[in-house]
CSV table of C-alpha atoms and ligand atoms in Angstrom, one decimal:
chain,number,residue,atom,x,y,z
V,435,MET,CA,43.7,-43.4,6.1
V,436,SER,CA,44.3,-44.8,9.5
V,437,LYS,CA,41.7,-47.3,10.9
V,438,ALA,CA,39.0,-45.6,13.1
V,439,ASN,CA,39.2,-46.7,16.8
V,440,ILE,CA,35.9,-46.1,18.6
V,441,VAL,CA,34.8,-46.9,22.2
V,442,VAL,CA,30.9,-47.1,22.7
V,443,VAL,CA,29.7,-47.0,26.2
V,444,GLY,CA,26.2,-48.0,25.9
V,445,SER,CA,23.1,-50.2,26.2
V,446,SER,CA,22.3,-53.6,24.7
V,447,ASN,CA,18.7,-55.0,24.5
V,448,MET,CA,17.0,-57.9,23.3
V,449,ASP,CA,14.1,-56.5,21.2
V,450,ILE,CA,11.2,-59.0,21.0
V,451,PHE,CA,8.3,-58.0,18.8
V,452,CYS,CA,5.0,-59.7,19.0
V,453,TYR,CA,2.4,-59.2,16.4
V,454,THR,CA,-1.3,-59.3,17.2
V,455,ASP,CA,-4.5,-58.3,15.8
V,456,HIS,CA,-5.1,-55.7,18.6
V,457,LEU,CA,-3.2,-54.5,21.6
V,458,PRO,CA,-4.3,-56.3,24.8
V,459,GLU,CA,-6.6,-54.7,27.3
V,460,PRO,CA,-5.7,-55.0,31.0
V,461,GLY,CA,-6.3,-58.7,32.0
V,462,GLU,CA,-6.7,-59.8,28.4
V,463,THR,CA,-4.8,-62.9,27.0
V,464,LEU,CA,-4.2,-62.5,23.3
V,465,ILE,CA,-3.1,-65.1,20.8
V,466,GLY,CA,-0.4,-63.5,18.6
V,467,ASP,CA,0.3,-64.0,14.9
V,468,ARG,CA,4.2,-64.3,15.2
V,469,TYR,CA,7.2,-62.9,16.9
V,470,TRP,CA,10.4,-61.7,15.9
V,471,MET,CA,13.5,-61.1,18.0
V,472,THR,CA,16.5,-59.0,17.4
V,473,LEU,CA,19.4,-57.5,19.1
V,474,GLY,CA,19.0,-53.8,19.8
V,475,GLY,CA,19.6,-51.1,22.3
V,476,LYS,CA,21.2,-47.8,21.0
V,477,GLY,CA,24.8,-48.7,22.3
V,478,ALA,CA,24.8,-52.0,20.5
V,479,ASN,CA,23.2,-50.6,17.3
V,480,GLN,CA,25.7,-47.8,17.1
V,481,ALA,CA,28.7,-50.1,18.0
V,482,VAL,CA,27.7,-52.7,15.4
V,483,GLY,CA,27.1,-49.8,12.9
V,484,ALA,CA,30.6,-48.4,13.4
V,485,ARG,CA,32.0,-51.9,13.0
V,486,ARG,CA,30.2,-52.4,9.7
V,487,LEU,CA,31.4,-49.0,8.6
V,488,GLY,CA,35.1,-50.2,9.1
V,489,ALA,CA,36.0,-49.2,12.6
V,490,GLU,CA,37.7,-51.1,15.4
V,491,VAL,CA,35.1,-51.0,18.1
V,492,THR,CA,35.2,-51.7,21.8
V,493,LEU,CA,31.9,-51.8,23.6
V,494,VAL,CA,31.8,-50.9,27.3
V,495,GLY,CA,28.6,-52.4,28.7
V,496,ARG,CA,26.8,-55.1,30.6
V,497,VAL,CA,24.6,-58.0,29.7
V,498,GLY,CA,22.8,-60.4,32.2
V,499,ASP,CA,23.9,-63.9,33.1
V,500,ASP,CA,21.2,-65.3,30.9
V,501,LEU,CA,20.3,-66.7,27.5
V,502,PHE,CA,19.7,-63.3,25.9
V,503,GLY,CA,23.2,-62.0,27.3
V,504,GLN,CA,24.9,-65.0,25.8
V,505,ARG,CA,23.3,-64.3,22.4
V,506,MET,CA,24.2,-60.7,22.7
V,507,LEU,CA,28.0,-61.6,23.4
V,508,ASP,CA,27.9,-64.2,20.4
V,509,ASN,CA,26.5,-61.5,18.1
V,510,PHE,CA,29.2,-58.9,19.2
V,511,SER,CA,32.0,-61.4,18.7
V,512,SER,CA,30.6,-62.5,15.3
V,513,HIS,CA,31.1,-58.8,14.4
V,514,GLY,CA,34.6,-58.8,15.5
V,515,MET,CA,34.2,-56.5,18.4
V,516,ALA,CA,36.3,-56.5,21.5
V,517,LEU,CA,34.4,-58.1,24.5
V,518,ASP,CA,36.9,-57.5,27.1
V,519,HIS,CA,34.9,-54.6,28.6
V,520,ILE,CA,31.5,-56.2,28.6
V,521,GLN,CA,30.5,-57.4,32.1
V,522,VAL,CA,28.2,-60.5,32.6
V,523,ASP,CA,26.2,-59.1,35.4
V,524,ARG,CA,24.8,-61.7,38.0
V,525,GLU,CA,22.6,-59.3,39.9
V,526,ALA,CA,20.4,-58.2,36.8
V,527,GLY,CA,19.0,-59.6,33.7
V,528,SER,CA,19.9,-58.6,30.2
V,529,GLY,CA,18.0,-55.5,28.9
V,530,VAL,CA,14.7,-56.4,27.2
V,531,ALA,CA,12.3,-54.5,25.1
V,532,LEU,CA,8.9,-56.1,24.6
V,533,ILE,CA,7.2,-54.5,21.6
V,534,LEU,CA,3.5,-55.3,20.8
V,535,VAL,CA,2.5,-54.3,17.3
V,536,ASP,CA,-1.2,-54.6,16.2
V,537,LYS,CA,-2.7,-54.8,12.6
V,538,GLN,CA,-2.7,-50.8,12.3
V,539,ALA,CA,1.1,-50.8,13.2
V,540,GLU,CA,0.1,-49.2,16.7
V,541,ASN,CA,2.5,-50.3,19.3
V,542,SER,CA,2.9,-50.7,23.0
V,543,LEU,CA,6.4,-51.2,24.6
V,544,VAL,CA,7.7,-52.4,27.8
V,545,VAL,CA,11.4,-51.7,28.1
V,546,VAL,CA,13.3,-53.4,31.1
V,547,PRO,CA,16.8,-51.9,31.1
V,548,GLY,CA,18.2,-54.4,33.5
V,549,ALA,CA,22.0,-54.6,33.4
V,550,ASN,CA,22.2,-51.6,31.3
V,551,MET,CA,21.4,-49.3,34.2
V,552,ARG,CA,24.1,-50.9,36.1
V,553,ILE,CA,26.9,-49.9,33.8
V,554,ALA,CA,28.9,-48.0,36.4
V,555,PRO,CA,31.7,-45.3,36.6
V,556,ALA,CA,33.9,-48.2,37.7
V,557,ASP,CA,33.3,-50.1,34.4
V,558,VAL,CA,34.6,-47.0,32.4
V,559,GLU,CA,37.5,-46.7,34.9
V,560,ALA,CA,38.4,-50.3,34.2
V,561,ALA,CA,38.5,-49.4,30.4
V,562,ALA,CA,40.3,-46.1,30.9
V,563,ARG,CA,43.4,-47.1,28.9
V,564,VAL,CA,41.4,-48.0,25.8
V,565,LEU,CA,39.2,-45.0,26.3
V,566,ARG,CA,42.0,-42.4,26.3
V,567,ALA,CA,43.6,-44.1,23.4
V,568,ALA,CA,40.6,-44.1,21.3
V,569,ASP,CA,39.8,-41.6,18.5
V,570,VAL,CA,36.1,-41.3,19.5
V,571,LEU,CA,34.0,-42.0,22.6
V,572,LEU,CA,30.3,-42.5,21.5
V,573,MET,CA,27.6,-42.6,23.9
V,574,GLN,CA,23.8,-42.4,24.3
V,575,LEU,CA,21.3,-42.0,27.0
V,576,GLU,CA,20.2,-45.7,27.9
V,577,ILE,CA,22.8,-45.7,30.8
V,578,PRO,CA,23.5,-43.8,34.0
V,579,LEU,CA,24.3,-40.2,33.7
V,580,GLU,CA,27.1,-40.6,36.2
V,581,THR,CA,28.7,-43.2,34.1
V,582,ILE,CA,28.5,-40.8,31.0
V,583,GLN,CA,30.1,-38.0,33.1
V,584,ARG,CA,32.9,-40.2,34.3
V,585,ALA,CA,33.6,-41.5,30.7
V,586,VAL,CA,33.7,-38.0,29.4
V,587,ASP,CA,36.2,-37.1,32.0
V,588,ILE,CA,38.5,-40.0,31.3
V,589,ALA,CA,38.2,-39.2,27.5
V,590,HIS,CA,39.4,-35.6,28.3
V,591,GLU,CA,42.7,-37.1,29.8
V,592,GLY,CA,43.4,-38.3,26.2
V,593,ASP,CA,42.9,-36.8,22.8
V,594,THR,CA,39.5,-38.7,22.3
V,595,LEU,CA,36.6,-36.9,20.7
V,596,CYS,CA,33.4,-37.1,23.0
V,597,VAL,CA,30.2,-37.7,20.9
V,598,LEU,CA,26.9,-37.9,22.7
V,599,ASN,CA,23.8,-38.9,20.9
V,600,PRO,CA,21.1,-37.6,23.4
V,601,ALA,CA,18.7,-40.6,22.9
V,602,PRO,CA,16.1,-41.3,24.2
V,603,ALA,CA,15.8,-37.6,25.1
V,604,ARG,CA,16.1,-36.3,28.6
V,605,PRO,CA,17.4,-33.2,30.1
V,606,LEU,CA,21.1,-33.1,30.5
V,607,PRO,CA,23.2,-31.3,33.3
V,608,ASP,CA,25.5,-28.6,32.2
V,609,VAL,CA,28.5,-30.5,33.7
V,610,ILE,CA,28.1,-33.1,31.0
V,611,LEU,CA,27.2,-30.7,28.1
V,612,GLU,CA,30.2,-28.5,28.8
V,613,LYS,CA,32.5,-31.4,28.1
V,614,VAL,CA,30.8,-33.1,25.0
V,615,HIS,CA,32.6,-32.1,21.8
V,616,LEU,CA,29.8,-33.2,19.6
V,617,LEU,CA,26.1,-33.6,20.5
V,618,THR,CA,23.8,-35.3,17.9
V,619,PRO,CA,20.0,-34.7,18.8
V,620,ASN,CA,17.2,-35.4,16.4
V,621,GLN,CA,14.6,-32.6,16.2
V,622,SER,CA,12.4,-34.0,19.0
V,623,GLU,CA,15.4,-34.5,21.3
V,624,ALA,CA,16.8,-31.0,20.4
V,625,ARG,CA,13.4,-29.8,21.8
V,626,VAL,CA,13.5,-31.8,25.1
V,627,LEU,CA,17.1,-30.4,25.6
V,628,THR,CA,16.3,-26.8,24.9
V,629,GLY,CA,12.5,-26.1,24.8
V,630,ILE,CA,12.8,-24.9,21.4
V,631,PRO,CA,10.7,-26.9,18.8
V,632,ALA,CA,13.4,-27.6,16.2
V,633,ASP,CA,10.9,-28.0,13.4
V,634,THR,CA,12.2,-25.7,10.8
V,635,LEU,CA,15.9,-25.0,9.8
V,636,GLU,CA,15.7,-21.6,11.5
V,637,ASP,CA,14.4,-23.1,14.8
V,638,ALA,CA,16.9,-26.1,14.6
V,639,GLU,CA,19.6,-23.5,14.4
V,640,ALA,CA,18.1,-21.6,17.4
V,641,ALA,CA,18.0,-24.9,19.4
V,642,GLY,CA,21.7,-25.7,18.4
V,643,GLN,CA,22.7,-22.3,19.4
V,644,ALA,CA,21.1,-22.7,22.8
V,645,LEU,CA,23.1,-25.9,23.2
V,646,LEU,CA,26.3,-24.1,22.2
V,647,ASP,CA,25.5,-21.6,24.8
V,648,LYS,CA,25.4,-24.3,27.4
V,649,GLY,CA,29.0,-25.2,26.5
V,650,VAL,CA,28.7,-27.9,23.8
V,651,GLN,CA,31.3,-27.3,21.1
V,652,THR,CA,29.4,-28.5,18.0
V,653,VAL,CA,25.7,-29.6,17.6
V,654,ILE,CA,24.6,-31.7,14.7
V,655,ILE,CA,20.8,-31.8,14.5
V,656,THR,CA,19.4,-34.7,12.3
V,657,LEU,CA,16.4,-33.6,10.1
V,658,GLY,CA,15.1,-36.8,8.8
V,659,ALA,CA,14.9,-36.8,5.0
V,660,GLN,CA,16.2,-33.3,5.0
V,661,GLY,CA,19.7,-34.5,6.3
V,662,ALA,CA,21.4,-32.6,9.1
V,663,LEU,CA,22.3,-29.3,10.5
V,664,ILE,CA,25.8,-28.5,11.7
V,665,VAL,CA,25.8,-25.7,14.2
V,666,ARG,CA,29.1,-24.5,15.7
V,667,PRO,CA,30.1,-21.1,16.9
V,668,GLY,CA,29.7,-18.4,14.2
V,669,GLU,CA,28.7,-20.9,11.4
V,670,THR,CA,25.8,-23.1,10.5
V,671,THR,CA,25.9,-25.5,7.7
V,672,HIS,CA,22.9,-27.6,6.3
V,673,VAL,CA,24.2,-31.0,4.8
V,674,GLU,CA,21.2,-32.1,2.7
V,675,GLY,CA,19.7,-35.5,3.1
V,676,VAL,CA,20.0,-38.2,0.3
V,677,SER,CA,16.8,-39.2,-1.5
V,678,VAL,CA,15.7,-42.9,-0.9
V,679,ASP,CA,12.4,-44.7,-0.9
V,680,ALA,CA,12.1,-45.1,2.9
V,681,VAL,CA,10.4,-48.1,4.1
V,682,ASP,CA,11.3,-47.9,7.9
V,683,THR,CA,13.4,-45.3,9.5
V,684,THR,CA,13.9,-47.1,12.7
V,685,GLY,CA,17.6,-47.2,13.2
V,686,ALA,CA,18.2,-44.3,10.9
V,687,GLY,CA,19.5,-42.2,13.8
V,688,ASP,CA,21.7,-45.0,15.0
V,689,ALA,CA,23.2,-45.4,11.5
V,690,PHE,CA,23.8,-41.6,11.2
V,691,THR,CA,25.7,-41.5,14.4
V,692,ALA,CA,27.7,-44.4,13.8
V,693,GLY,CA,28.8,-42.9,10.3
V,694,LEU,CA,29.6,-39.6,11.9
V,695,ALA,CA,31.7,-41.2,14.6
V,696,VAL,CA,33.6,-43.4,12.1
V,697,ALA,CA,34.4,-40.5,9.7
V,698,LEU,CA,35.4,-38.2,12.4
V,699,ALA,CA,37.7,-40.9,13.7
V,700,GLU,CA,39.2,-41.1,10.2
V,701,GLY,CA,39.9,-37.5,10.4
V,702,LYS,CA,37.4,-36.2,8.0
V,703,THR,CA,35.9,-32.8,8.4
V,704,LEU,CA,32.2,-32.3,10.0
V,705,GLU,CA,30.8,-31.8,6.5
V,706,GLN,CA,32.3,-34.9,5.0
V,707,ALA,CA,31.4,-36.8,8.0
V,708,SER,CA,27.8,-35.6,7.9
V,709,ARG,CA,27.7,-36.5,4.2
V,710,LEU,CA,28.7,-40.1,4.9
V,711,ALA,CA,26.4,-40.2,8.0
V,712,ASN,CA,23.4,-39.1,5.7
V,713,LEU,CA,24.3,-41.9,3.3
V,714,ALA,CA,24.3,-44.5,6.2
V,715,GLY,CA,21.2,-43.0,7.7
V,716,ALA,CA,19.3,-43.1,4.2
V,717,LEU,CA,20.4,-46.6,3.6
V,718,SER,CA,19.1,-47.8,6.9
V,719,ALA,CA,15.7,-46.3,6.1
V,720,THR,CA,15.5,-48.5,3.0
V,721,LYS,CA,15.3,-51.7,5.1
V,722,PRO,CA,13.0,-52.8,8.0
V,723,GLY,CA,14.4,-52.9,11.7
V,724,ALA,CA,17.3,-51.3,13.4
V,725,MET,CA,20.3,-53.5,13.6
V,726,PRO,CA,19.6,-55.5,10.5
V,727,SER,CA,19.2,-52.3,8.6
V,728,LEU,CA,22.7,-50.9,9.4
V,729,PRO,CA,24.9,-50.6,6.2
V,730,THR,CA,28.4,-51.7,5.5
V,731,ARG,CA,31.1,-49.5,4.3
V,732,ASP,CA,30.9,-51.3,0.9
V,733,GLU,CA,27.2,-50.6,0.7
V,734,VAL,CA,27.6,-46.9,1.7
V,735,GLU,CA,30.4,-46.4,-0.9
V,736,ALA,CA,28.5,-48.2,-3.7
V,737,PHE,CA,25.5,-45.9,-3.0
V,738,ALA,CA,27.6,-42.9,-2.8
V,739,GLY,CA,28.9,-43.7,-6.3
V,740,ALA,CA,25.7,-44.6,-7.8
V,741,PRO,CA,24.4,-42.2,-10.4
H,623,ADP,P1,15.8,-40.5,14.3
H,623,ADP,O1,16.1,-41.7,13.5
H,623,ADP,O2,16.8,-40.4,15.4
H,623,ADP,O3,14.3,-40.0,14.5
H,623,ADP,P2,16.2,-38.8,12.0
H,623,ADP,O4,14.8,-39.0,11.6
H,623,ADP,O5,16.4,-37.2,12.0
H,623,ADP,O6,16.5,-39.2,13.4
H,623,ADP,O7,17.2,-39.5,11.0
H,623,ADP,C1,18.5,-39.6,11.1
H,623,ADP,C2,19.2,-39.5,9.8
H,623,ADP,O8,18.8,-40.6,9.0
H,623,ADP,C3,18.8,-38.1,9.0
H,623,ADP,O9,19.7,-37.2,9.4
H,623,ADP,C4,19.2,-38.8,7.5
H,623,ADP,O10,20.5,-38.7,7.2
H,623,ADP,C5,18.6,-40.1,7.6
H,623,ADP,N1,17.2,-40.3,7.3
H,623,ADP,C6,16.3,-40.5,8.1
H,623,ADP,N2,15.0,-40.5,7.4
H,623,ADP,C7,15.3,-40.4,6.1
H,623,ADP,C8,14.6,-40.4,5.0
H,623,ADP,N3,13.3,-40.6,5.0
H,623,ADP,N4,15.4,-40.3,3.7
H,623,ADP,C9,16.6,-40.1,3.7
H,623,ADP,N5,17.3,-40.0,4.8
H,623,ADP,C10,16.7,-40.3,6.0
């Protein structure tokens, strides 16, 4: 089995959680109980997820010229990821998400995308050689669409499989959908993309079909505990989820997408890849947080072999 080679073009954020009794009213100053800070952003999560599952990973991205940016770079290098295509942006700060959580676990968020929205077509052009040589190009929607479009075009010059995880959901132009080999929405993202509520297997299949009609080659809709539905021309396959005691499903989608990308880069079939992705997603749901919950290959293999 050759080592998977994955390029992620995507976002990095510092997620700062503040825990309080209640959420602040306008003008109110609250004394919080504690805070917790963790590296996040869907690009960073999926890049680290793929790395933990054994792939060589290059992240194309931007961080600010600030303390958080330095922390992010240290984290990526401690995971053994290539840093050559991460720019330190002097014009914008690092991406930050401030998440206030009250006693009822209700939350309010402020997301400042910062340098992530400055990841430019020129950045992917500078990484064109690695991109064309990669097995898989993996992207999400926390960066400009024009950059996604340029990355997909470059990937098509090579033999690189283009995987787009359309999160957070927003409508996508056909010029992008036509060139994506594999789209991986969850049920609510599938609804935003198609207008079809993908709540049941039948509706999810219809939403997948609508995306195929727009030119996507294959759609895999994630179904939470129910696993995933592979929709491709003339054939739909339900790959059942794996039963776990879920404590926090944050990051499950990132773990799933990372698992899928790694397995496909290793030459596995869509069914085999979806099974591995389900194991990764389920394992991440057993631990709190997003990045800290992303499993390693050893953990996935031990879990797969468990009776
Ligand atoms: P998102 O996290 O983006 O909302 P899903 O909820 O569909 O997406 O979860 C992504 C994947 O994670 C699922 O396809 C499944 O493999 C796994 N997963 C999520 N929740 C559970 C759960 N409660 N039990 C087992 N697997 C889960």
